[in-house]
């Protein structure tokens, strides 16, 4: 179906037979009788196409072929176009308003979808994939990214955005991605769909343009996720040595990152689940492997003993916080001595031996993974790395259960 502007194509004058070719045979505009057509013609002038409404407005005239005048509906001949002709509105063409309504209606027919029954994606992966997508300023392929997790049967997928709307710069926006934990322990994923126009304005089903605070879109739910996910350790881990300075002293911070976990909150949830499910030792083995692989890639050095030596020589602290980008610190310690909670996701970064704060011992010498090397505090190789991470995971942040219902790694 064509839009009105595609039909009239900048025409300023069309004949009645042309008009009838647009509207079909059911309700054609009558042609002039033979006797009248000898000296007169019926034409449409003053055409206006409305792609939003899907209408063409025009004024049909019965005019003298010798251009001496036009007839009014009363039959009077006049040279004044304002007093002549009849204004007609043709509807039923492709219109942005109708297509928007049809799109929302198609989505609204089924707002609950089961993920693939044989799906290999844990709930947390789907949650973070879509959550991170919803936070992007320029979202692309929203429907196909959601449908990726749904069964192959098209009847069980979301309808893609109409191609005519896409051609007119409309796009789908994903918003309000969140989880709902049911009483049986299963997780549901809630999300909202909105359509935006080329001016980045939200467009509702009635074609009004509310702000996103007053209307968050059409709610959709994904269900049928497997319960008691055990594949937490399948998340790829990367390690990188980042040069830093602390009060002018040069050292390295070992940055540990987890694929697709891009905020401190996301990593905190993940580590809470690791602690809760007693998988700390397994995680430490994976981190060790990632450090060895990361060193090999970063420094192009295949020698197996070098990562341990690099940690010994240069690493002062370990960060698991993807938002930690600072490289110049005006303090000499990075560990959160004040709260000793682990909330900053920094391990190491303190002195050696017993560590005290306000006359309270918070790390014992035996549990301390820091040593003094050439008058500088350094992580004591892989052994010290494990000690510092175990200490971090033992702190209150990873025992707190107040936000368990919001943690996509639990349940």
Coordinates of C-alpha atoms in Angstrom, one line a residue:
X1 CA 0.0 0.0 0.0
X2 CA 1.3 3.4 -1.0
X3 CA 1.4 6.7 1.0
X4 CA -0.6 9.6 -0.5
X5 CA 2.6 11.5 -1.4
X6 CA 3.8 8.5 -3.4
X7 CA 0.5 8.5 -5.3
X8 CA 0.0 12.1 -6.3
X9 CA 3.7 12.4 -6.9
X10 CA 3.7 16.2 -6.9
X11 CA 0.9 16.3 -9.5
X12 CA -1.1 19.5 -9.7
X13 CA -3.8 18.2 -11.9
X14 CA -5.3 14.7 -12.4
X15 CA -8.3 13.3 -14.2
X16 CA -11.2 11.4 -12.7
X17 CA -10.2 8.1 -14.3
X18 CA -6.8 8.5 -12.6
X19 CA -8.5 9.1 -9.3
X20 CA -10.7 6.1 -9.8
X21 CA -7.6 4.0 -10.3
X22 CA -6.5 5.0 -6.8
X23 CA -9.7 4.1 -5.0
X24 CA -10.8 1.0 -6.9
X25 CA -14.0 -0.1 -8.5
X26 CA -16.3 -0.2 -5.5
X27 CA -17.0 3.5 -5.1
X28 CA -15.7 5.3 -8.3
X29 CA -16.4 8.9 -9.0
X30 CA -18.9 9.1 -11.9
X31 CA -17.6 10.2 -15.3
X32 CA -19.2 13.0 -17.2
X33 CA -22.1 11.9 -19.5
X34 CA -21.1 11.8 -23.2
X35 CA -23.0 15.0 -24.1
X36 CA -21.2 17.0 -21.4
X37 CA -17.8 15.5 -22.1
X38 CA -17.8 17.0 -25.6
X39 CA -17.2 20.5 -24.3
X40 CA -16.3 19.9 -20.6
X41 CA -13.9 17.9 -18.6
X42 CA -13.8 16.7 -15.0
X43 CA -10.5 17.2 -13.3
X44 CA -9.1 17.5 -9.8
X45 CA -7.0 20.4 -8.8
X46 CA -5.5 21.7 -5.5
X47 CA -4.3 18.3 -4.3
X48 CA -3.1 17.8 -0.8
X49 CA -1.5 14.5 0.5
X50 CA -1.5 13.7 4.2
X51 CA 0.8 10.8 4.9
X52 CA 0.1 11.0 8.6
X53 CA -3.7 10.4 8.2
X54 CA -3.4 8.4 4.9
X55 CA -5.6 10.8 3.0
X56 CA -5.7 12.8 -0.2
X57 CA -7.8 16.0 -0.3
X58 CA -8.6 17.4 -3.7
X59 CA -11.1 19.7 -5.4
X60 CA -12.9 18.2 -8.3
X61 CA -14.1 20.6 -11.0
X62 CA -16.3 20.3 -14.0
X63 CA -14.5 22.8 -16.3
X64 CA -14.9 24.1 -19.8
X65 CA -12.4 22.6 -22.2
X66 CA -11.8 26.1 -23.6
X67 CA -10.7 27.3 -20.1
X68 CA -13.6 29.8 -20.0
X69 CA -14.8 28.7 -16.5
X70 CA -15.7 26.1 -13.9
X71 CA -19.1 25.0 -12.7
X72 CA -20.4 25.4 -9.2
X73 CA -22.4 22.6 -7.6
X74 CA -25.5 24.7 -8.4
X75 CA -24.7 24.4 -12.1
X76 CA -23.6 28.1 -12.4
X77 CA -20.5 28.7 -14.6
X78 CA -17.9 30.9 -13.0
X79 CA -14.3 31.9 -13.5
X80 CA -13.9 32.0 -9.7
X81 CA -12.4 28.7 -8.4
X82 CA -13.4 29.5 -4.9
X83 CA -17.1 29.3 -5.8
X84 CA -16.7 26.3 -8.1
X85 CA -15.9 22.6 -7.7
X86 CA -16.3 20.3 -4.8
X87 CA -13.8 19.3 -2.2
X88 CA -13.4 15.6 -1.6
X89 CA -11.2 13.6 0.8
X90 CA -10.0 10.2 -0.2
X91 CA -9.0 7.8 2.6
X92 CA -7.7 4.3 3.1
X93 CA -4.2 4.9 1.8
X94 CA -1.1 4.0 3.8
X95 CA -0.9 6.4 6.7
X96 CA 1.6 6.7 9.5
X97 CA -1.2 7.0 12.1
X98 CA -2.9 3.8 10.9
X99 CA 0.4 1.9 10.7
X100 CA 1.4 3.0 14.2
X101 CA -2.0 1.8 15.5
X102 CA -1.7 -1.5 13.6
X103 CA 1.8 -2.1 15.0
X104 CA 0.8 -1.5 18.6
X105 CA -2.3 -3.6 18.1
X106 CA -0.3 -6.5 16.7
X107 CA 2.0 -6.4 19.7
X108 CA -0.9 -6.1 22.1
X109 CA -2.5 -9.4 20.8
X110 CA 0.1 -11.4 22.8
X111 CA 2.1 -9.7 25.5
X112 CA 3.5 -12.9 27.2
X113 CA 6.1 -15.0 25.4
X114 CA 7.8 -18.2 26.5
X115 CA 11.5 -18.3 25.8
X116 CA 12.8 -21.3 23.8
X117 CA 12.0 -24.5 25.6
X118 CA 15.5 -25.9 24.7
X119 CA 17.1 -22.5 25.3
X120 CA 20.7 -22.5 26.5
X121 CA 20.6 -18.9 27.7
X122 CA 20.3 -18.4 31.5
X123 CA 17.9 -15.8 32.7
X124 CA 20.7 -13.4 33.7
X125 CA 22.1 -13.3 30.2
X126 CA 18.8 -12.4 28.6
X127 CA 18.2 -9.9 31.4
X128 CA 21.5 -8.1 30.9
X129 CA 21.5 -8.3 27.1
X130 CA 18.2 -6.5 27.0
X131 CA 18.8 -4.3 30.1
X132 CA 22.1 -3.0 28.5
X133 CA 20.3 -2.5 25.2
X134 CA 17.6 -0.4 26.9
X135 CA 20.2 1.9 28.3
X136 CA 21.8 2.6 24.9
X137 CA 21.0 6.0 23.4
X138 CA 20.9 4.7 19.9
X139 CA 19.1 1.3 20.0
X140 CA 19.1 -0.8 16.9
X141 CA 17.3 -4.1 15.9
X142 CA 15.3 -4.2 19.1
X143 CA 12.7 -6.6 17.9
X144 CA 15.1 -9.1 16.4
X145 CA 17.3 -9.0 19.5
X146 CA 14.2 -9.9 21.6
X147 CA 13.0 -12.5 19.1
X148 CA 16.5 -14.1 19.2
X149 CA 15.5 -15.7 22.6
X150 CA 12.0 -16.8 21.4
X151 CA 11.0 -20.0 19.6
X152 CA 11.6 -20.3 15.9
X153 CA 7.9 -20.4 15.2
X154 CA 7.0 -16.9 13.9
X155 CA 3.6 -17.0 15.7
X156 CA 5.6 -17.0 19.0
X157 CA 7.7 -13.9 18.1
X158 CA 7.1 -10.2 18.2
X159 CA 6.1 -8.7 14.9
X160 CA 8.9 -6.5 13.4
X161 CA 8.3 -2.9 12.9
X162 CA 6.4 -2.2 9.6
X163 CA 9.0 -1.6 6.8
X164 CA 7.1 1.5 5.6
X165 CA 7.5 3.0 9.1
X166 CA 11.2 2.0 9.1
X167 CA 11.7 3.8 5.8
X168 CA 10.2 6.9 7.4
X169 CA 12.8 6.8 10.2
X170 CA 10.5 5.3 12.9
X171 CA 12.2 2.9 15.2
X172 CA 11.4 0.7 18.2
X173 CA 12.7 1.6 21.7
X174 CA 13.1 -0.8 24.5
X175 CA 12.5 0.5 28.1
X176 CA 11.8 -0.5 31.7
X177 CA 13.5 -3.9 31.6
X178 CA 13.1 -5.5 35.0
X179 CA 12.7 -8.9 36.7
X180 CA 9.9 -10.4 38.6
X181 CA 10.6 -13.3 40.9
X182 CA 7.6 -15.6 41.4
X183 CA 6.8 -17.5 44.5
X184 CA 7.9 -20.8 42.9
X185 CA 11.4 -19.3 42.4
X186 CA 11.0 -18.8 38.7
X187 CA 12.0 -15.5 37.0
X188 CA 10.0 -13.4 34.6
X189 CA 11.4 -10.6 32.5
X190 CA 9.3 -7.5 32.1
X191 CA 10.0 -4.9 29.4
X192 CA 8.2 -2.2 27.5
X193 CA 8.1 -1.3 23.8
X194 CA 7.7 2.2 22.4
X195 CA 7.8 3.6 18.9
X196 CA 9.8 6.7 18.2
X197 CA 9.7 8.9 15.1
X198 CA 12.6 10.4 13.2
X199 CA 12.6 13.4 15.7
X200 CA 13.2 10.9 18.6
X201 CA 9.7 11.6 19.9
X202 CA 7.7 8.8 21.5
X203 CA 4.5 8.1 19.5
X204 CA 1.6 6.4 21.2
X205 CA -1.1 4.2 19.5
X206 CA -3.4 7.3 19.1
X207 CA -0.4 9.1 17.5
X208 CA -0.1 11.5 20.5
X209 CA 3.5 12.3 21.6
X210 CA 3.8 12.0 25.4
X211 CA 7.0 12.3 27.2
X212 CA 8.6 9.0 28.5
X213 CA 7.9 10.0 32.1
X214 CA 4.2 9.9 31.6
X215 CA 4.0 6.8 29.3
X216 CA 6.6 4.0 29.3
X217 CA 5.2 2.0 26.5
X218 CA 3.5 -1.3 25.9
X219 CA 4.3 -3.9 28.6
X220 CA 5.7 -7.3 27.4
X221 CA 6.6 -10.3 29.5
X222 CA 9.1 -13.2 28.8
X223 CA 8.6 -16.3 30.8
X224 CA 9.6 -20.0 31.0
X225 CA 13.2 -19.5 32.1
X226 CA 14.9 -22.4 33.7
X227 CA 15.1 -22.4 37.5
X228 CA 18.2 -22.7 39.7
X229 CA 20.7 -21.6 37.1
X230 CA 24.1 -23.2 37.8
X231 CA 26.1 -21.9 34.9
X232 CA 27.3 -18.8 36.6
X233 CA 30.9 -19.7 35.7
X234 CA 30.3 -19.6 32.0
X235 CA 30.6 -15.8 31.9
X236 CA 33.9 -15.0 30.0
X237 CA 36.4 -13.1 32.1
X238 CA 39.1 -10.8 31.0
X239 CA 42.1 -9.4 32.9
X240 CA 44.2 -6.3 32.1
X241 CA 47.0 -4.6 33.9
X242 CA 46.3 -0.8 34.1
X243 CA 49.2 1.6 35.1
X244 CA 48.2 3.9 38.0
X245 CA 49.7 6.3 40.4
X246 CA 48.8 6.7 44.1
X247 CA 50.2 9.9 45.6
X248 CA 52.8 9.9 42.9
X249 CA 53.8 6.3 43.4
X250 CA 53.6 4.2 40.2
X251 CA 52.1 0.7 40.2
X252 CA 49.5 -1.4 38.4
X253 CA 45.9 -2.1 39.1
X254 CA 44.8 -5.5 37.9
X255 CA 41.3 -5.0 36.3
X256 CA 39.1 -8.1 36.2
X257 CA 36.0 -7.7 33.9
X258 CA 33.1 -10.0 33.2
X259 CA 31.5 -10.1 29.8
X260 CA 28.3 -8.1 29.4
X261 CA 28.4 -6.9 33.1
X262 CA 29.0 -3.2 32.5
X263 CA 28.0 -1.6 35.8
X264 CA 29.2 -2.0 39.4
X265 CA 25.7 -3.1 40.4
X266 CA 25.7 -5.9 37.9
X267 CA 29.1 -7.2 39.0
X268 CA 28.0 -7.0 42.7
X269 CA 24.9 -9.1 42.0
X270 CA 27.1 -11.6 40.2
X271 CA 29.6 -11.9 43.0
X272 CA 26.8 -12.2 45.6
X273 CA 25.5 -15.2 43.7
X274 CA 29.0 -16.7 43.5
X275 CA 29.4 -16.4 47.2
X276 CA 25.8 -17.6 48.0
X277 CA 26.3 -20.7 45.8
X278 CA 29.7 -21.5 47.2
X279 CA 31.5 -21.1 43.9
X280 CA 34.3 -18.8 45.1
X281 CA 37.1 -21.3 44.6
X282 CA 35.9 -22.2 41.1
X283 CA 35.8 -18.5 40.3
X284 CA 39.3 -17.9 41.5
X285 CA 40.6 -20.7 39.2
X286 CA 38.9 -18.9 36.3
X287 CA 40.3 -15.6 37.3
X288 CA 43.8 -17.1 37.5
X289 CA 43.4 -18.4 33.9
X290 CA 42.1 -15.1 32.7
X291 CA 45.1 -13.3 34.3
X292 CA 47.6 -15.7 32.5
X293 CA 45.8 -15.3 29.2
X294 CA 45.4 -11.5 29.6
X295 CA 49.1 -11.1 30.3
X296 CA 50.0 -13.1 27.3
X297 CA 47.7 -11.0 25.1
X298 CA 48.7 -7.6 26.6
X299 CA 52.4 -8.1 26.6
X300 CA 52.8 -10.8 23.9
X301 CA 54.8 -12.9 26.3
X302 CA 54.2 -16.7 26.3
X303 CA 56.4 -17.4 29.4
X304 CA 54.1 -19.1 31.9
X305 CA 55.9 -17.7 35.0
X306 CA 55.7 -14.1 33.8
X307 CA 52.1 -13.3 35.0
X308 CA 53.0 -14.2 38.6
X309 CA 56.2 -12.2 38.4
X310 CA 54.3 -9.2 36.9
X311 CA 51.9 -9.3 39.9
X312 CA 54.8 -9.5 42.3
X313 CA 56.6 -6.6 40.8
X314 CA 53.9 -4.1 39.9
X315 CA 50.3 -4.9 41.1
X316 CA 49.1 -2.9 44.1
X317 CA 45.3 -3.5 43.8
X318 CA 42.7 -5.5 42.0
X319 CA 39.5 -4.0 40.7
X320 CA 36.4 -5.9 39.7
X321 CA 34.5 -2.6 39.2
X322 CA 33.8 -1.9 35.5
X323 CA 33.2 1.7 36.3
X324 CA 36.6 2.2 37.9
X325 CA 38.4 4.3 35.3
X326 CA 40.6 6.5 37.5
X327 CA 44.4 6.1 37.0
X328 CA 45.7 9.0 39.2
X329 CA 44.8 8.8 42.9
X330 CA 45.5 11.4 45.5
X331 CA 45.5 8.7 48.2
X332 CA 48.1 6.0 49.0
X333 CA 45.5 3.2 49.7
X334 CA 42.7 2.1 47.5
X335 CA 41.1 -0.4 49.9
X336 CA 38.0 0.9 51.6
X337 CA 39.3 0.9 55.1
X338 CA 36.6 3.1 56.5
X339 CA 33.6 0.8 55.8
X340 CA 35.5 -2.5 55.1
X341 CA 32.4 -3.6 53.2
X342 CA 33.8 -4.4 49.8
X343 CA 31.3 -2.1 48.1
X344 CA 33.9 -0.5 45.9
X345 CA 34.9 -3.9 44.5
X346 CA 38.5 -3.2 45.1
X347 CA 40.8 -5.9 46.6
X348 CA 44.3 -5.3 47.8
X349 CA 45.4 -1.7 47.8
X350 CA 46.4 -1.6 51.4
X351 CA 49.5 -2.1 53.6
X352 CA 51.1 -5.5 54.4
X353 CA 51.0 -7.4 57.7
X354 CA 48.0 -6.7 60.1
X355 CA 45.8 -4.0 58.7
X356 CA 44.0 -1.8 61.3
X357 CA 41.6 1.1 61.1
X358 CA 40.5 3.1 64.2
X359 CA 42.4 0.7 66.4
X360 CA 40.4 -2.3 64.9
X361 CA 42.2 -5.1 63.1
X362 CA 40.3 -5.6 59.8
X363 CA 42.8 -7.9 58.0
X364 CA 45.2 -10.3 59.7
X365 CA 48.7 -10.9 58.6
X366 CA 47.9 -14.5 57.6
X367 CA 45.0 -13.4 55.4
X368 CA 46.9 -10.5 53.9
X369 CA 47.9 -11.0 50.3
X370 CA 50.1 -7.9 50.2
X371 CA 53.9 -7.9 50.8
X372 CA 56.5 -5.2 50.9
X373 CA 58.7 -5.3 47.9
X374 CA 61.4 -2.6 47.4
X375 CA 59.6 -0.4 49.9
X376 CA 56.4 -0.7 47.9
X377 CA 53.2 -2.6 48.7
X378 CA 52.6 -5.3 46.1
X379 CA 50.2 -8.3 45.7
X380 CA 52.2 -11.5 46.5
X381 CA 51.7 -13.2 43.1
X382 CA 48.8 -15.5 42.4
X383 CA 48.8 -16.6 46.0
X384 CA 48.3 -13.1 47.2
X385 CA 45.7 -12.5 44.5
X386 CA 43.6 -15.3 45.8
X387 CA 44.0 -14.1 49.4
X388 CA 42.9 -10.6 48.6
X389 CA 39.9 -11.8 46.5
X390 CA 38.8 -14.2 49.2
X391 CA 39.0 -11.4 51.8
X392 CA 36.9 -9.2 49.5
X393 CA 34.2 -11.8 49.0
X394 CA 34.0 -12.4 52.8
X395 CA 32.9 -8.8 53.4
X396 CA 29.4 -7.6 54.2
X397 CA 28.4 -6.4 50.7
X398 CA 28.4 -10.0 49.5
X399 CA 26.4 -11.3 52.4
X400 CA 23.7 -8.6 52.2
X401 CA 20.3 -10.2 51.2
X402 CA 18.2 -7.0 51.1
X403 CA 18.2 -6.8 47.3
X404 CA 17.9 -10.6 46.5
X405 CA 14.6 -10.2 44.7
X406 CA 16.3 -7.8 42.2
X407 CA 19.3 -10.0 41.7
X408 CA 19.0 -11.8 38.3
X409 CA 21.7 -14.4 39.2
X410 CA 19.6 -15.7 42.1
X411 CA 16.4 -17.8 41.9

